[in-house]
Amino acid sequence: MTDGGPGGFDLGRLLAERGAERYELHARHLNHQLPRMLHTIGFDKVYERAEGAYFWDAEGNDYLDMLAGFGVMGIGRHHPVVRKALHDVLDAQLADLTRFDCQPLPGLLAEKLLAHSPHLDRVFFGNSGTEAVETALKFARYATGKPRVLYCDHAFHGLTTGSLSVNGESGFRDGFAPLLPDTAVPLGDLDALRRELKRGDVAALVVEPIQGKGVHAAPPGYLREAQELLHRHKALLIADEVQTGLGRTGDFYAYQHEEGVEPDLVCVAKALSGGYVPVGATLGKDWIFRKVYSSMDRVLVHSASFGSNAQAMAAGLAVLTVMEDEETVANARRTGDLLRERLAALVDRYELLHEVRGRGLMIGIEFGRPSSLKLRSRWTMLQAARKGLFAQMVVVPLLQKHRILTQVSGDHLEVIKLIPPLVIGDAEVDRFVAAFTSVMEDAHSGGGLMWDFGRTLVKQAVANR
C-alpha cells in the first residue's frame, strides 16, 4: 500500500501540475466537440471548488448553480453527511462485491426507498438512470411476455440501446437503428394510447411525470387513466423518476402528485448518488421480480458487476437521511412555488417571455414570438437560422454577467430549464430573479452585447448546416 509519497499516486500533485490542461486534454482524448461548444458560447470556465449550490473560480468569484449537474446534486455539492458516509464505508473495509454473499447495505437502502412507495416491494440496483430504465424495460417485457414498449413524444429516458429506443427526440436516435420495437404516443393523448393497446403486443408505457425536455407535465388525470387502460390490456406503467424523483417536484416522486397513481415499475437515479458514486434503482412489484427471477437457475439473469456496491449504497442511505433531517422535499415545494411566482409575474412585463411552468424546483421558462415590430424582426432572424438561439442568448449572459449557470431545455427549444440543488432558499431566488430581469431588460432594448452575441450564434448556426 502506498501513502502517495515518491513513486506513489499523488492526486493533489497531479492536478497542480496538469489541471490547467483540462480543456486541451478533453479536446485531444475525449469528446472533442464539448470544449469547442463551450468555447463558442463562452462557457469554458475553470471552476476550482464547489459547495452546496455554488461554484468558485480561481479569483474567488461565486457562481450560482441552477443546473445541479443535470439533477444529480439534489442535496447540493459535497454535503458533509454524504462525505462522512463515504469515508466511513471506505474505512470499514467491507467484503464488498464478493457476489456470493448478501451484504446489509443494499437491503437497508431498498427498505428506505420502498418506504416512500408502499405499493412497491423490491429493488434492483444498477449504476445509472439509463440502467434503471433498461432494467424496467427488460422486466416489463419478460413479465408480460409482450415485445413492444410505448413512450411519449419528446421523452428522454437515456442513451443506451434499450433506453434510446424509448427516446422521443430523433436527434438522439438517428444513425443508431435498428432499436427495440416501440411506438411514440403524445403525452396526454389517451386515444392514441388506447389504439396502440388494442394491438395486444404492448408490454408497457414508460413516461416521465414531467418531461425533462421542455418541462411539460402530464395533464391532470392522464397518469391515472393511462394506468387503468394499461392494466386492462395486461400492460405495465413505468414511471421514469430519474430526474423528477427524490423531491425535485415538491413530492418525493412526481407521480405522487396525482392521487391513485401506482406505477408497476419506478426508475430512480441522479440525486440518489449525492453527487459522488453513480447509482440507479428500479423499484417494482413483487410479482414482476418473481417472474424474472423465477428459479435459482435464473438468479443472475439480470445483474450488474458494480450494482449494489457499498459506496453507492452508503451514499444513497446518507442522501435519504439528509432529505428527512433537512426536510428537503418541503423546501423544494416552498422555494419552487416562490421562484415560479416571482418569474410568472414578469410574463406580462416582457413580450419575449411567454410562460413559466413546472412544479417544485423543476421549472421551465419559455420564450416566444414578440408582438412589437422591432423585436419581431430580430426574433425572425434567429428562428430562420436555428430554433433555440434566443434561449441560448439568455443563458449566456446569465453566466457571463451574473455568474448563474443554467441550460437550454433541449435542442431547438426556446425554453430554459431550472433544476437547482433542492437546498436553495430565498437568497438564491432573489439573485436569480434579479439577474433574469436584467437579462430581459437587455433583450427588450433591441440592441447591445446580447444581440451582438445573437448575431454570432446565427453565423455559427448557418456555418454548421
Short mmCIF file of C-alpha atoms in Angstrom, two decimals:
data_model
loop_
_atom_site.label_atom_id
_atom_site.label_comp_id
_atom_site.label_asym_id
_atom_site.label_seq_id
_atom_site.Cartn_x
_atom_site.Cartn_y
_atom_site.Cartn_z
CA MET A 1 0.00 0.00 0.00
CA THR A 2 1.37 3.43 -0.92
CA ASP A 3 0.95 6.64 1.05
CA GLY A 4 1.19 8.84 -2.03
CA GLY A 5 4.91 9.54 -1.46
CA PRO A 6 7.71 9.08 -4.02
CA GLY A 7 6.59 6.57 -6.62
CA GLY A 8 3.00 6.58 -5.37
CA PHE A 9 -0.12 8.26 -6.68
CA ASP A 10 -0.48 11.86 -5.55
CA LEU A 11 -3.76 13.33 -6.80
CA GLY A 12 -3.07 16.81 -5.48
CA ARG A 13 0.28 16.99 -7.22
CA LEU A 14 -1.16 15.65 -10.48
CA LEU A 15 -3.90 18.29 -10.51
CA ALA A 16 -1.46 21.04 -9.57
CA GLU A 17 0.87 20.06 -12.40
CA ARG A 18 -1.66 19.35 -15.14
CA GLY A 19 -5.03 20.76 -14.09
CA ALA A 20 -4.56 23.78 -16.36
CA GLU A 21 -4.57 21.41 -19.37
CA ARG A 22 -8.17 20.32 -18.76
CA TYR A 23 -9.67 21.71 -21.98
CA GLU A 24 -6.73 20.61 -24.15
CA LEU A 25 -6.82 17.09 -22.69
CA HIS A 26 -10.55 16.83 -23.31
CA ALA A 27 -10.21 18.03 -26.91
CA ARG A 28 -7.39 15.56 -27.54
CA HIS A 29 -8.68 12.42 -25.82
CA LEU A 30 -12.42 12.71 -25.14
CA ASN A 31 -15.44 14.25 -26.89
CA HIS A 32 -13.70 16.94 -28.96
CA GLN A 33 -16.96 18.78 -29.64
CA LEU A 34 -17.60 19.57 -25.97
CA PRO A 35 -14.73 22.05 -25.45
CA ARG A 36 -15.46 23.51 -28.87
CA MET A 37 -19.10 24.12 -27.92
CA LEU A 38 -18.18 25.53 -24.51
CA HIS A 39 -15.72 27.96 -26.10
CA THR A 40 -18.28 29.08 -28.70
CA ILE A 41 -20.83 30.13 -26.08
CA GLY A 42 -18.33 31.38 -23.52
CA PHE A 43 -18.92 28.55 -21.06
CA ASP A 44 -15.26 27.45 -20.97
CA LYS A 45 -14.82 28.47 -17.34
CA VAL A 46 -12.39 26.98 -14.85
CA TYR A 47 -14.14 26.16 -11.58
CA GLU A 48 -11.80 25.43 -8.69
CA ARG A 49 -14.19 24.23 -5.99
CA ALA A 50 -17.87 23.77 -5.18
CA GLU A 51 -20.16 23.51 -2.16
CA GLY A 52 -23.93 23.43 -1.80
CA ALA A 53 -25.47 25.42 -4.65
CA TYR A 54 -22.29 27.31 -5.61
CA PHE A 55 -19.03 27.04 -7.59
CA TRP A 56 -15.98 29.27 -7.16
CA ASP A 57 -13.32 30.18 -9.72
CA ALA A 58 -9.62 30.83 -9.05
CA GLU A 59 -10.34 34.51 -8.32
CA GLY A 60 -12.85 33.59 -5.63
CA ASN A 61 -15.94 34.62 -7.62
CA ASP A 62 -19.03 32.60 -6.76
CA TYR A 63 -21.39 31.10 -9.36
CA LEU A 64 -24.94 30.05 -8.54
CA ASP A 65 -25.70 26.55 -9.82
CA MET A 66 -29.24 26.33 -11.24
CA LEU A 67 -28.43 23.10 -13.10
CA ALA A 68 -27.32 20.71 -10.31
CA GLY A 69 -25.28 18.57 -12.70
CA PHE A 70 -28.44 17.77 -14.71
CA GLY A 71 -30.19 16.98 -11.42
CA VAL A 72 -27.50 14.86 -9.78
CA MET A 73 -26.72 17.34 -6.99
CA GLY A 74 -30.13 17.24 -5.33
CA ILE A 75 -28.85 17.97 -1.81
CA GLY A 76 -26.07 20.22 -3.08
CA ARG A 77 -22.41 19.54 -3.74
CA HIS A 78 -20.15 17.91 -1.16
CA HIS A 79 -22.74 17.53 1.57
CA PRO A 80 -20.83 16.72 4.78
CA VAL A 81 -23.14 13.85 5.75
CA VAL A 82 -22.59 12.07 2.42
CA ARG A 83 -18.85 12.72 2.54
CA LYS A 84 -18.65 11.22 6.02
CA ALA A 85 -20.69 8.18 4.95
CA LEU A 86 -18.25 7.53 2.11
CA HIS A 87 -15.23 7.96 4.38
CA ASP A 88 -16.84 5.59 6.89
CA VAL A 89 -17.62 2.89 4.35
CA LEU A 90 -14.08 3.02 2.94
CA ASP A 91 -12.59 2.85 6.44
CA ALA A 92 -14.82 -0.15 7.25
CA GLN A 93 -13.04 -2.21 4.54
CA LEU A 94 -16.17 -4.26 3.90
CA ALA A 95 -16.03 -7.51 1.94
CA ASP A 96 -17.79 -5.79 -0.95
CA LEU A 97 -18.89 -7.30 -4.28
CA THR A 98 -18.00 -10.90 -3.46
CA ARG A 99 -21.15 -11.79 -5.44
CA PHE A 100 -21.63 -14.87 -3.30
CA ASP A 101 -22.92 -13.31 -0.11
CA CYS A 102 -25.60 -10.81 0.93
CA GLN A 103 -24.32 -7.52 2.32
CA PRO A 104 -26.53 -5.40 4.62
CA LEU A 105 -26.35 -2.00 2.87
CA PRO A 106 -28.33 -2.89 -0.30
CA GLY A 107 -31.20 -4.27 1.77
CA LEU A 108 -31.18 -1.25 4.05
CA LEU A 109 -31.24 1.21 1.13
CA ALA A 110 -34.00 -0.78 -0.60
CA GLU A 111 -36.04 -0.75 2.62
CA LYS A 112 -35.65 3.02 2.95
CA LEU A 113 -36.54 3.67 -0.70
CA LEU A 114 -39.58 1.40 -0.64
CA ALA A 115 -40.94 3.21 2.41
CA HIS A 116 -41.69 6.11 0.05
CA SER A 117 -43.56 3.81 -2.38
CA PRO A 118 -45.53 1.43 -0.15
CA HIS A 119 -47.25 -0.24 -3.12
CA LEU A 120 -43.86 -1.48 -4.41
CA ASP A 121 -41.95 -4.40 -2.96
CA ARG A 122 -38.48 -4.93 -4.42
CA VAL A 123 -35.49 -3.04 -5.84
CA PHE A 124 -32.77 -3.74 -8.39
CA PHE A 125 -29.67 -1.55 -8.05
CA GLY A 126 -27.61 -0.58 -11.08
CA ASN A 127 -25.27 2.30 -11.77
CA SER A 128 -27.21 5.00 -13.63
CA GLY A 129 -30.56 6.26 -14.79
CA THR A 130 -30.27 4.61 -18.17
CA GLU A 131 -29.55 1.27 -16.45
CA ALA A 132 -32.62 1.76 -14.28
CA VAL A 133 -34.71 2.26 -17.41
CA GLU A 134 -33.08 -0.71 -19.18
CA THR A 135 -33.97 -2.86 -16.18
CA ALA A 136 -37.58 -1.70 -16.24
CA LEU A 137 -37.88 -2.41 -19.97
CA LYS A 138 -36.44 -5.91 -19.60
CA PHE A 139 -38.61 -6.73 -16.60
CA ALA A 140 -41.77 -5.41 -18.28
CA ARG A 141 -41.19 -7.42 -21.46
CA TYR A 142 -40.42 -10.61 -19.55
CA ALA A 143 -43.25 -10.26 -17.03
CA THR A 144 -45.89 -9.60 -19.71
CA GLY A 145 -44.46 -11.74 -22.49
CA LYS A 146 -45.01 -8.85 -24.92
CA PRO A 147 -42.36 -7.10 -27.02
CA ARG A 148 -43.45 -3.52 -27.64
CA VAL A 149 -42.92 -0.51 -25.38
CA LEU A 150 -44.77 2.78 -25.74
CA TYR A 151 -43.21 6.13 -24.89
CA CYS A 152 -44.17 9.78 -25.27
CA ASP A 153 -43.16 12.30 -27.89
CA HIS A 154 -40.17 14.39 -26.74
CA ALA A 155 -39.37 11.94 -23.95
CA PHE A 156 -35.85 11.36 -22.67
CA HIS A 157 -35.04 8.06 -20.94
CA GLY A 158 -31.32 7.53 -21.53
CA LEU A 159 -28.86 6.82 -24.32
CA THR A 160 -28.04 3.10 -24.20
CA THR A 161 -29.76 0.99 -26.85
CA GLY A 162 -32.84 -0.02 -24.88
CA SER A 163 -33.49 3.37 -23.31
CA LEU A 164 -32.65 5.06 -26.61
CA SER A 165 -35.48 3.04 -28.16
CA VAL A 166 -37.95 4.95 -25.99
CA ASN A 167 -36.44 8.39 -26.55
CA GLY A 168 -38.75 10.83 -28.25
CA GLU A 169 -36.05 13.01 -29.85
CA SER A 170 -34.86 11.95 -33.31
CA GLY A 171 -31.54 13.74 -32.82
CA PHE A 172 -30.53 11.12 -30.27
CA ARG A 173 -31.86 8.17 -32.29
CA ASP A 174 -30.63 8.98 -35.80
CA GLY A 175 -27.98 6.58 -37.05
CA PHE A 176 -28.36 4.06 -34.21
CA ALA A 177 -31.16 1.89 -35.66
CA PRO A 178 -32.41 -0.80 -35.51
CA LEU A 179 -33.71 -0.31 -31.99
CA LEU A 180 -36.32 -2.16 -29.93
CA PRO A 181 -39.91 -2.38 -31.20
CA ASP A 182 -41.59 0.76 -29.93
CA THR A 183 -44.18 3.41 -30.67
CA ALA A 184 -44.40 7.05 -29.62
CA VAL A 185 -47.68 8.48 -28.36
CA PRO A 186 -48.33 12.13 -27.49
CA LEU A 187 -48.13 12.91 -23.78
CA GLY A 188 -51.71 13.17 -22.53
CA ASP A 189 -53.34 11.51 -25.57
CA LEU A 190 -55.40 8.64 -24.15
CA ASP A 191 -56.98 7.85 -27.53
CA ALA A 192 -53.55 7.22 -29.06
CA LEU A 193 -52.65 5.01 -26.10
CA ARG A 194 -55.92 3.11 -26.45
CA ARG A 195 -55.32 2.48 -30.17
CA GLU A 196 -51.87 1.03 -29.56
CA LEU A 197 -53.01 -1.17 -26.68
CA LYS A 198 -55.70 -2.75 -28.85
CA ARG A 199 -52.96 -4.38 -30.93
CA GLY A 200 -52.26 -6.67 -27.97
CA ASP A 201 -48.46 -6.58 -28.12
CA VAL A 202 -47.67 -3.76 -25.68
CA ALA A 203 -45.61 -4.60 -22.60
CA ALA A 204 -45.58 -1.15 -21.03
CA LEU A 205 -45.80 2.60 -21.30
CA VAL A 206 -42.75 4.41 -19.95
CA VAL A 207 -43.40 8.02 -19.01
CA GLU A 208 -41.79 10.96 -17.23
CA PRO A 209 -44.45 12.55 -15.00
CA ILE A 210 -42.84 15.86 -16.01
CA GLN A 211 -40.76 15.71 -19.18
CA GLY A 212 -37.21 16.94 -18.86
CA LYS A 213 -37.19 18.25 -22.42
CA GLY A 214 -39.32 21.38 -22.26
CA VAL A 215 -40.62 20.78 -18.71
CA HIS A 216 -44.08 19.61 -19.78
CA ALA A 217 -46.18 17.89 -17.10
CA ALA A 218 -48.60 15.09 -17.86
CA PRO A 219 -52.13 16.58 -17.95
CA PRO A 220 -54.24 16.14 -14.79
CA GLY A 221 -55.76 12.67 -14.68
CA TYR A 222 -53.64 11.29 -17.52
CA LEU A 223 -51.37 9.02 -15.49
CA ARG A 224 -54.26 7.50 -13.54
CA GLU A 225 -56.35 6.88 -16.66
CA ALA A 226 -53.34 5.57 -18.57
CA GLN A 227 -52.65 3.17 -15.71
CA GLU A 228 -56.22 1.84 -15.87
CA LEU A 229 -56.00 1.36 -19.64
CA LEU A 230 -52.65 -0.39 -19.40
CA HIS A 231 -53.80 -2.79 -16.70
CA ARG A 232 -56.97 -3.56 -18.64
CA HIS A 233 -54.72 -4.71 -21.50
CA LYS A 234 -52.26 -6.59 -19.24
CA ALA A 235 -49.56 -3.97 -19.74
CA LEU A 236 -47.48 -2.08 -17.18
CA LEU A 237 -46.92 1.56 -16.25
CA ILE A 238 -43.27 2.54 -15.85
CA ALA A 239 -42.58 5.89 -14.17
CA ASP A 240 -39.20 7.34 -15.07
CA GLU A 241 -38.37 9.39 -11.98
CA VAL A 242 -34.65 9.63 -12.71
CA GLN A 243 -34.82 13.43 -12.84
CA THR A 244 -38.19 14.15 -11.21
CA GLY A 245 -37.81 11.84 -8.21
CA LEU A 246 -36.35 12.36 -4.74
CA GLY A 247 -38.13 15.62 -4.03
CA ARG A 248 -37.39 17.55 -7.21
CA THR A 249 -41.04 18.44 -7.90
CA GLY A 250 -42.16 19.02 -4.31
CA ASP A 251 -43.30 15.42 -3.78
CA PHE A 252 -40.91 12.55 -3.08
CA TYR A 253 -41.89 11.18 -6.51
CA ALA A 254 -43.60 13.29 -9.16
CA TYR A 255 -46.24 10.61 -9.86
CA GLN A 256 -47.47 11.08 -6.27
CA HIS A 257 -48.87 14.49 -7.24
CA GLU A 258 -51.84 12.61 -8.72
CA GLU A 259 -53.94 10.50 -6.37
CA GLY A 260 -54.39 6.85 -7.28
CA VAL A 261 -51.30 6.50 -9.48
CA GLU A 262 -49.28 3.42 -8.52
CA PRO A 263 -46.75 2.57 -11.24
CA ASP A 264 -45.71 -1.05 -11.63
CA LEU A 265 -42.06 -0.05 -12.01
CA VAL A 266 -40.30 3.16 -10.94
CA CYS A 267 -36.84 4.27 -12.10
CA VAL A 268 -34.62 6.34 -9.79
CA ALA A 269 -31.03 7.62 -10.06
CA LYS A 270 -29.26 11.01 -10.25
CA ALA A 271 -29.84 12.65 -6.84
CA LEU A 272 -29.71 9.28 -5.02
CA SER A 273 -25.93 9.33 -5.53
CA GLY A 274 -25.34 12.52 -3.56
CA GLY A 275 -23.16 13.54 -6.49
CA TYR A 276 -20.44 11.00 -5.74
CA VAL A 277 -20.83 7.31 -6.61
CA PRO A 278 -23.22 6.60 -9.52
CA VAL A 279 -26.29 4.60 -8.55
CA GLY A 280 -29.55 3.70 -10.23
CA ALA A 281 -32.55 1.85 -8.82
CA THR A 282 -35.55 0.12 -10.35
CA LEU A 283 -38.40 -0.36 -7.89
CA GLY A 284 -41.11 -2.85 -8.75
CA LYS A 285 -43.93 -5.08 -7.63
CA ASP A 286 -43.18 -8.46 -6.11
CA TRP A 287 -44.90 -10.48 -8.86
CA ILE A 288 -42.73 -8.87 -11.56
CA PHE A 289 -39.49 -9.71 -9.74
CA ARG A 290 -40.73 -13.25 -9.03
CA LYS A 291 -41.39 -13.79 -12.73
CA VAL A 292 -37.95 -12.54 -13.77
CA TYR A 293 -36.13 -14.44 -11.02
CA SER A 294 -38.40 -17.48 -11.24
CA SER A 295 -35.86 -20.13 -10.20
CA MET A 296 -32.34 -20.49 -8.82
CA ASP A 297 -31.16 -21.11 -12.39
CA ARG A 298 -32.21 -17.53 -13.17
CA VAL A 299 -30.58 -15.89 -10.14
CA LEU A 300 -28.14 -13.94 -12.36
CA VAL A 301 -30.43 -13.43 -15.35
CA HIS A 302 -30.26 -9.70 -14.68
CA SER A 303 -27.32 -8.35 -12.71
CA ALA A 304 -24.66 -5.63 -12.74
CA SER A 305 -20.98 -6.01 -11.85
CA PHE A 306 -20.90 -2.83 -9.78
CA GLY A 307 -24.56 -2.84 -8.77
CA SER A 308 -25.20 -2.59 -5.01
CA ASN A 309 -21.58 -1.66 -4.27
CA ALA A 310 -21.02 -0.45 -0.73
CA GLN A 311 -20.01 3.12 -1.61
CA ALA A 312 -23.13 3.69 -3.72
CA MET A 313 -25.39 2.16 -1.08
CA ALA A 314 -23.83 4.23 1.70
CA ALA A 315 -24.21 7.40 -0.38
CA GLY A 316 -27.86 6.59 -1.08
CA LEU A 317 -28.61 5.94 2.59
CA ALA A 318 -26.90 9.20 3.56
CA VAL A 319 -28.84 11.16 0.93
CA LEU A 320 -32.21 9.85 2.13
CA THR A 321 -31.25 10.61 5.73
CA VAL A 322 -30.28 14.18 4.80
CA MET A 323 -33.56 14.62 2.94
CA GLU A 324 -35.52 13.57 6.03
CA ASP A 325 -33.46 15.60 8.51
CA GLU A 326 -33.36 18.78 6.42
CA GLU A 327 -36.94 18.47 5.06
CA THR A 328 -35.64 18.74 1.51
CA VAL A 329 -38.94 17.88 -0.18
CA ALA A 330 -40.81 20.62 1.69
CA ASN A 331 -38.07 23.12 0.85
CA ALA A 332 -38.27 22.23 -2.84
CA ARG A 333 -42.02 22.77 -2.78
CA ARG A 334 -41.88 26.08 -0.90
CA THR A 335 -38.89 27.56 -2.74
CA GLY A 336 -40.15 26.31 -6.09
CA ASP A 337 -43.54 27.94 -5.55
CA LEU A 338 -41.82 31.22 -4.67
CA LEU A 339 -39.48 31.14 -7.67
CA ARG A 340 -42.27 30.31 -10.13
CA GLU A 341 -44.50 33.02 -8.66
CA ARG A 342 -41.75 35.64 -8.95
CA LEU A 343 -40.93 34.64 -12.53
CA ALA A 344 -44.57 34.36 -13.64
CA ALA A 345 -45.08 37.97 -12.52
CA LEU A 346 -42.66 39.01 -15.28
CA VAL A 347 -44.66 37.46 -18.15
CA ASP A 348 -46.91 40.49 -18.64
CA ARG A 349 -43.91 42.80 -18.43
CA TYR A 350 -41.75 41.24 -21.17
CA GLU A 351 -43.22 40.30 -24.54
CA LEU A 352 -40.47 37.78 -25.32
CA LEU A 353 -41.34 35.86 -22.15
CA HIS A 354 -44.32 33.59 -22.85
CA GLU A 355 -44.74 31.11 -19.99
CA VAL A 356 -43.33 29.90 -16.69
CA ARG A 357 -44.31 26.33 -15.77
CA GLY A 358 -43.29 23.33 -13.70
CA ARG A 359 -43.58 22.02 -10.14
CA GLY A 360 -41.28 22.31 -7.19
CA LEU A 361 -37.74 23.09 -8.30
CA MET A 362 -38.21 21.83 -11.85
CA ILE A 363 -39.14 24.96 -13.78
CA GLY A 364 -39.38 25.79 -17.48
CA ILE A 365 -39.15 29.37 -18.78
CA GLU A 366 -40.44 29.56 -22.35
CA PHE A 367 -39.82 32.40 -24.80
CA GLY A 368 -41.87 33.17 -27.89
CA ARG A 369 -42.53 35.50 -30.80
CA PRO A 370 -42.84 39.13 -29.65
CA SER A 371 -45.55 41.49 -30.85
CA SER A 372 -43.52 44.65 -31.49
CA LEU A 373 -42.04 45.05 -34.97
CA LYS A 374 -38.50 45.85 -33.81
CA LEU A 375 -38.18 42.72 -31.67
CA ARG A 376 -40.15 40.56 -34.08
CA SER A 377 -37.64 41.13 -36.89
CA ARG A 378 -34.77 40.08 -34.63
CA TRP A 379 -36.72 37.05 -33.42
CA THR A 380 -37.42 36.03 -37.03
CA MET A 381 -33.72 36.30 -37.85
CA LEU A 382 -32.85 33.93 -35.01
CA GLN A 383 -35.59 31.43 -35.86
CA ALA A 384 -34.55 31.35 -39.52
CA ALA A 385 -31.02 30.39 -38.51
CA ARG A 386 -31.91 27.85 -35.82
CA LYS A 387 -34.67 27.43 -33.27
CA GLY A 388 -33.48 27.72 -29.71
CA LEU A 389 -30.98 30.51 -30.27
CA PHE A 390 -32.84 33.10 -28.21
CA ALA A 391 -32.88 30.82 -25.16
CA GLN A 392 -29.13 30.38 -25.64
CA MET A 393 -28.80 34.18 -25.79
CA VAL A 394 -30.39 34.32 -22.34
CA VAL A 395 -28.35 31.50 -20.82
CA VAL A 396 -25.01 33.04 -21.84
CA PRO A 397 -25.33 36.44 -20.11
CA LEU A 398 -26.79 34.74 -17.05
CA LEU A 399 -23.40 33.04 -16.72
CA GLN A 400 -21.08 35.69 -18.14
CA LYS A 401 -22.60 38.75 -16.49
CA HIS A 402 -24.41 37.36 -13.46
CA ARG A 403 -22.45 34.17 -12.71
CA ILE A 404 -25.51 31.89 -12.80
CA LEU A 405 -25.32 28.51 -14.56
CA THR A 406 -28.47 27.42 -16.43
CA GLN A 407 -29.27 25.39 -19.54
CA VAL A 408 -31.46 25.40 -22.62
CA SER A 409 -34.03 22.66 -22.05
CA GLY A 410 -33.46 20.80 -25.31
CA ASP A 411 -32.32 21.08 -28.89
CA HIS A 412 -34.36 23.59 -30.93
CA LEU A 413 -36.36 24.64 -27.84
CA GLU A 414 -36.86 28.22 -26.70
CA VAL A 415 -37.04 27.03 -23.10
CA ILE A 416 -34.65 27.42 -20.19
CA LYS A 417 -34.85 24.69 -17.55
CA LEU A 418 -34.09 25.38 -13.91
CA ILE A 419 -33.24 22.32 -11.80
CA PRO A 420 -31.10 23.76 -8.98
CA PRO A 421 -30.00 21.88 -5.88
CA LEU A 422 -33.01 21.44 -3.62
CA VAL A 423 -31.21 23.32 -0.85
CA ILE A 424 -31.58 26.80 -2.38
CA GLY A 425 -33.63 29.39 -0.49
CA ASP A 426 -34.89 32.95 -0.65
CA ALA A 427 -31.44 34.47 -1.25
CA GLU A 428 -30.90 32.36 -4.35
CA VAL A 429 -34.41 33.13 -5.61
CA ASP A 430 -33.71 36.86 -5.21
CA ARG A 431 -30.39 36.56 -7.03
CA PHE A 432 -31.83 34.61 -9.94
CA VAL A 433 -34.90 36.81 -10.41
CA ALA A 434 -32.78 39.98 -10.32
CA ALA A 435 -30.35 38.57 -12.88
CA PHE A 436 -33.09 37.24 -15.14
CA THR A 437 -34.90 40.59 -15.01
CA SER A 438 -31.68 42.35 -16.03
CA VAL A 439 -31.22 39.98 -18.98
CA MET A 440 -34.82 40.53 -20.07
CA GLU A 441 -34.30 44.30 -19.93
CA ASP A 442 -31.25 43.95 -22.20
CA ALA A 443 -33.16 41.66 -24.58
CA HIS A 444 -36.05 44.10 -24.90
CA SER A 445 -33.76 47.07 -25.52
CA GLY A 446 -33.28 45.63 -29.01
CA GLY A 447 -29.52 46.18 -29.12
CA GLY A 448 -26.31 45.89 -27.15
CA LEU A 449 -23.99 43.00 -26.42
CA MET A 450 -26.78 40.45 -26.07
CA TRP A 451 -28.00 40.91 -29.63
CA ASP A 452 -24.40 41.15 -30.88
CA PHE A 453 -23.89 37.69 -29.41
CA GLY A 454 -27.13 36.62 -31.09
CA ARG A 455 -25.64 37.52 -34.47
CA THR A 456 -22.59 35.43 -33.59
CA LEU A 457 -24.84 32.47 -32.82
CA VAL A 458 -26.66 32.96 -36.13
CA LYS A 459 -23.36 32.85 -38.04
CA GLN A 460 -22.32 29.72 -36.15
CA ALA A 461 -25.67 28.02 -36.82
CA VAL A 462 -25.53 28.82 -40.54
CA ALA A 463 -21.92 27.59 -40.76
CA ASN A 464 -22.89 24.27 -39.16
CA ARG A 465 -25.63 23.49 -41.68
#
